[in-house]
Short mmCIF file of C-alpha atoms in Angstrom, two decimals:
data_model
loop_
_atom_site.label_atom_id
_atom_site.label_comp_id
_atom_site.label_asym_id
_atom_site.label_seq_id
_atom_site.Cartn_x
_atom_site.Cartn_y
_atom_site.Cartn_z
CA MET A 450 -1.71 -1.00 1.00
CA ASN A 451 -4.81 -2.94 2.04
CA GLY A 452 -5.24 -4.18 -1.53
CA GLU A 453 -6.34 -0.77 -2.80
CA LEU A 454 -5.91 0.23 -6.41
CA PHE A 455 -4.95 3.74 -5.35
CA PRO A 456 -2.92 3.86 -2.13
CA ARG A 457 -3.92 6.49 0.39
CA GLU A 458 -1.43 9.32 0.70
CA ARG A 459 0.09 11.32 3.53
CA THR A 460 -2.23 14.28 4.19
CA VAL A 461 -1.88 17.49 6.19
CA ILE A 462 -5.25 17.81 7.90
CA ALA A 463 -4.45 21.12 9.65
CA PRO A 464 -1.24 23.04 10.41
CA GLY A 465 0.84 20.57 12.43
CA ALA A 466 -1.69 17.72 12.06
CA VAL A 467 -0.61 14.96 9.67
CA HIS A 468 -2.20 11.64 8.68
CA VAL A 469 0.18 8.96 7.42
CA PRO A 470 -1.84 5.94 6.19
CA ASP A 471 -0.52 2.37 6.49
CA TRP A 472 2.56 3.45 8.44
CA LEU A 473 2.76 0.26 10.48
CA GLY A 474 3.23 -2.91 8.46
CA THR A 475 1.47 -6.18 9.28
CA GLU A 476 4.34 -7.62 11.34
CA ARG A 477 4.82 -4.48 13.41
CA GLN A 478 1.07 -4.25 14.05
CA GLY A 479 1.12 -7.80 15.38
CA GLU A 480 4.06 -7.05 17.66
CA LEU A 481 2.38 -3.93 19.01
CA LEU A 482 -0.89 -5.80 19.61
CA ALA A 483 0.94 -8.53 21.55
CA ALA A 484 2.59 -5.86 23.71
CA CYS A 485 -0.76 -4.13 24.34
CA ARG A 486 -2.30 -7.41 25.49
CA ALA A 487 0.53 -7.86 27.98
CA TRP A 488 0.19 -4.29 29.28
CA ALA A 489 -3.56 -4.74 29.70
CA ARG A 490 -3.07 -7.45 32.33
CA PRO A 491 -3.09 -6.55 36.05
CA PRO A 492 -1.56 -4.98 38.00
CA ALA A 493 -2.29 -1.46 36.71
CA GLY A 494 -4.05 -3.06 33.76
CA LEU A 495 -6.97 -2.15 31.52
CA ARG A 496 -9.62 -0.24 33.45
CA THR A 497 -12.81 1.74 32.98
CA VAL A 498 -12.35 5.51 33.29
CA ARG A 499 -14.90 7.52 35.27
CA THR A 500 -15.10 11.30 35.04
CA PRO A 501 -15.52 13.60 38.08
CA GLY A 502 -19.09 14.31 36.98
CA GLY A 503 -20.03 10.65 37.22
CA GLY A 504 -19.76 9.80 33.54
CA VAL A 505 -18.11 6.65 32.23
CA MET A 506 -15.83 6.53 29.19
CA THR A 507 -16.91 3.75 26.84
CA ALA A 508 -13.32 3.19 25.71
CA ARG A 509 -11.26 1.34 28.34
CA GLN A 510 -7.68 2.39 29.02
CA VAL A 511 -4.26 1.32 30.29
CA CYS A 512 -1.28 3.66 30.74
CA LEU A 513 2.49 3.40 30.61
CA GLY A 514 5.08 5.75 32.12
CA LEU A 515 2.54 7.82 34.00
CA HIS A 516 -1.10 7.07 34.73
CA TRP A 517 -3.64 9.48 33.24
CA TYR A 518 -6.87 10.13 35.10
CA PRO A 519 -9.39 12.99 34.70
CA TYR A 520 -7.61 15.38 34.64
CA GLY A 521 -4.00 14.80 35.61
CA TYR A 522 -1.18 12.26 35.91
CA ALA A 523 -0.01 10.01 38.73
CA ARG A 524 2.64 7.31 39.23
CA THR A 525 0.06 4.78 40.38
CA ALA A 526 -3.30 3.68 38.98
CA VAL A 527 -5.17 6.00 41.32
CA ASP A 528 -8.57 5.30 39.75
CA GLY A 529 -7.85 1.60 39.25
CA ASP A 530 -6.15 -0.94 41.50
CA GLY A 531 -3.66 1.56 42.91
CA ALA A 532 -0.65 -0.35 41.60
CA PRO A 533 2.44 1.42 40.21
CA VAL A 534 2.07 2.22 36.53
CA LYS A 535 4.03 0.03 34.10
CA PRO A 536 7.18 1.65 32.67
CA MET A 537 7.38 3.20 29.22
CA PRO A 538 9.51 0.83 27.10
CA PRO A 539 12.45 2.52 25.33
CA TRP A 540 11.45 0.91 22.03
CA LEU A 541 8.00 2.50 22.25
CA ALA A 542 9.54 5.91 23.00
CA GLU A 543 11.74 5.46 19.94
CA LEU A 544 8.69 4.56 17.87
CA GLY A 545 7.28 7.96 18.85
CA ARG A 546 10.37 9.67 17.47
CA GLU A 547 10.14 7.64 14.27
CA ALA A 548 6.49 8.61 13.92
CA VAL A 549 7.21 12.33 14.24
CA THR A 550 9.97 12.00 11.65
CA ALA A 551 7.58 10.23 9.27
CA ALA A 552 4.93 12.92 9.72
CA TYR A 553 7.07 16.06 9.79
CA GLY A 554 10.23 15.02 7.94
CA SER A 555 12.45 15.57 10.99
CA PRO A 556 12.58 14.13 14.52
CA PRO A 557 11.43 16.02 17.62
CA GLY A 558 13.97 18.38 19.11
CA PRO A 559 16.85 17.08 21.24
CA GLY A 560 17.11 17.40 24.98
CA PRO A 561 16.19 15.46 28.12
CA GLY A 562 12.59 16.62 27.98
CA ALA A 563 12.02 15.46 24.40
CA ALA A 564 11.67 11.70 24.98
CA TYR A 565 8.23 10.13 24.68
CA ASP A 566 7.58 9.00 28.25
CA ILE A 567 3.79 8.44 28.43
CA ALA A 568 1.53 6.07 26.52
CA LEU A 569 -2.26 5.95 26.77
CA ILE A 570 -3.74 2.83 25.20
CA ASN A 571 -7.49 2.95 24.59
CA PHE A 572 -9.55 -0.11 23.65
CA TYR A 573 -12.73 0.58 21.67
CA ALA A 574 -15.46 -2.05 21.35
CA GLY A 575 -17.86 -1.66 18.44
CA ASP A 576 -20.14 0.73 20.31
CA SER A 577 -17.39 2.77 22.00
CA ARG A 578 -16.98 6.49 21.43
CA MET A 579 -14.69 9.30 22.58
CA GLY A 580 -16.07 12.79 23.03
CA MET A 581 -14.28 15.90 21.83
CA HIS A 582 -11.42 16.75 24.19
CA ARG A 583 -7.93 18.25 24.30
CA ASP A 584 -4.71 16.59 25.47
CA ALA A 585 -3.84 19.42 27.83
CA GLU A 586 -2.41 17.83 30.98
CA GLU A 587 1.16 17.72 29.66
CA ARG A 588 3.63 20.58 30.11
CA SER A 589 5.55 19.68 26.98
CA THR A 590 4.42 21.02 23.61
CA ALA A 591 5.89 18.02 21.74
CA PRO A 592 3.54 16.48 19.16
CA VAL A 593 1.07 13.79 20.16
CA VAL A 594 1.52 10.52 18.26
CA SER A 595 -1.55 8.34 17.60
CA LEU A 596 -1.34 4.77 16.25
CA SER A 597 -4.37 2.68 15.25
CA LEU A 598 -4.81 -1.09 15.35
CA GLY A 599 -7.84 -3.18 14.42
CA ASP A 600 -11.19 -1.76 13.37
CA THR A 601 -11.42 1.45 11.38
CA CYS A 602 -12.77 4.52 13.15
CA VAL A 603 -14.01 7.97 12.22
CA PHE A 604 -11.58 10.41 13.84
CA ARG A 605 -12.90 13.95 14.26
CA PHE A 606 -10.17 16.59 14.38
CA GLY A 607 -11.29 20.05 15.33
CA ASN A 608 -10.00 23.48 16.31
CA THR A 609 -8.27 24.88 19.39
CA ALA A 610 -11.12 27.18 20.47
CA SER A 611 -14.12 24.91 21.02
CA ARG A 612 -15.51 21.39 20.70
CA GLY A 613 -17.70 22.49 17.79
CA ARG A 614 -17.06 23.29 14.18
CA PRO A 615 -14.93 23.71 12.22
CA TYR A 616 -13.64 20.13 12.28
CA GLN A 617 -12.63 17.48 9.79
CA GLU A 618 -13.34 13.78 9.87
CA VAL A 619 -10.61 11.32 8.93
CA GLU A 620 -10.89 7.55 8.51
CA LEU A 621 -8.20 5.89 10.59
CA ARG A 622 -7.49 2.26 9.68
CA SER A 623 -5.27 -0.38 11.22
CA GLY A 624 -1.64 0.67 10.86
CA ASP A 625 -2.41 4.36 10.35
CA LEU A 626 -0.41 7.11 12.03
CA PHE A 627 -1.78 10.51 13.05
CA VAL A 628 0.50 13.17 14.56
CA PHE A 629 -0.65 16.55 15.86
CA GLY A 630 1.56 19.28 17.26
CA GLU A 631 2.67 22.86 16.59
CA ALA A 632 -0.44 25.01 15.98
CA SER A 633 -2.71 21.98 16.36
CA ARG A 634 -1.21 20.61 19.59
CA LEU A 635 -4.22 21.66 21.69
CA ALA A 636 -6.91 21.04 19.08
CA TYR A 637 -10.08 19.27 20.21
CA HIS A 638 -10.49 15.77 18.81
CA GLY A 639 -12.61 12.67 19.32
CA VAL A 640 -13.93 9.41 17.91
CA PRO A 641 -17.66 9.57 17.08
CA LYS A 642 -17.80 6.13 15.47
CA VAL A 643 -16.02 2.78 15.23
CA LEU A 644 -16.77 0.53 12.25
CA PRO A 645 -16.99 -3.04 13.62
CA GLY A 646 -15.53 -5.88 11.61
CA THR A 647 -13.29 -3.69 9.44
CA GLY A 648 -9.92 -4.63 10.97
CA PRO A 649 -7.52 -6.97 9.17
CA ARG A 650 -8.40 -10.60 9.88
CA GLU A 651 -4.77 -11.63 10.17
CA LEU A 652 -4.33 -9.29 13.16
CA GLY A 653 -6.84 -11.26 15.23
CA LEU A 654 -8.26 -8.20 17.04
CA THR A 655 -11.96 -7.63 17.64
CA GLY A 656 -12.41 -3.90 18.20
CA ARG A 657 -9.93 -1.05 17.94
CA LEU A 658 -6.79 -0.14 19.86
CA ASN A 659 -5.44 3.39 19.85
CA ILE A 660 -1.91 3.90 21.20
CA THR A 661 -1.27 7.56 22.02
CA LEU A 662 2.29 8.61 22.80
CA ARG A 663 3.06 11.87 24.60
CA VAL A 664 5.93 13.81 26.12
CA GLY A 665 4.84 14.82 29.60
CA GLY A 666 7.50 17.35 30.54
CA LEU A 667 6.36 16.75 34.11
CA GLY A 668 9.75 16.08 35.70
#
């Protein structure tokens, strides 16, 4: 538990929003990092995201299953090199189910539309940020699963009505799990700060990776 005298505990941040500290062990973090490095390579690799208004996201991104762009999904990297998006690995989809079970105490509901079929992987350098936003391009209401690797960040989790207050700030460290669904599925959230140099040395990652798993329900 990161050598702490008092281990951090599972916490319900808001209805349907659950933080599970240290969910991924050291070995599994390493395996996930190695996979992310492979996915980041071209074609359809890590790219800079530009918004329709001309802004640039400071966190770079690669997608699996379907390619997210502001503000929709495609089967090719339409705002990158145009290559077909890499497939969603079955083991990663299963990890999403395991994560929901760990957070809620039961797996997501059965059915063909319940499988985690989209992954958005964001790489944060030390000065990267993510503004308050909602994950609203999916048709499914299944919970969003967020996994953290590398440097610690301040994760701001807000309300469903606006980007402003009320919100809570949670410290997400390497190996942490955060799941939000149910009443919090469309809550605004963002990353106002990354804390450089705080990741575990044995992981060998400079910066932060956030792996977000979603059920698209897009057919």
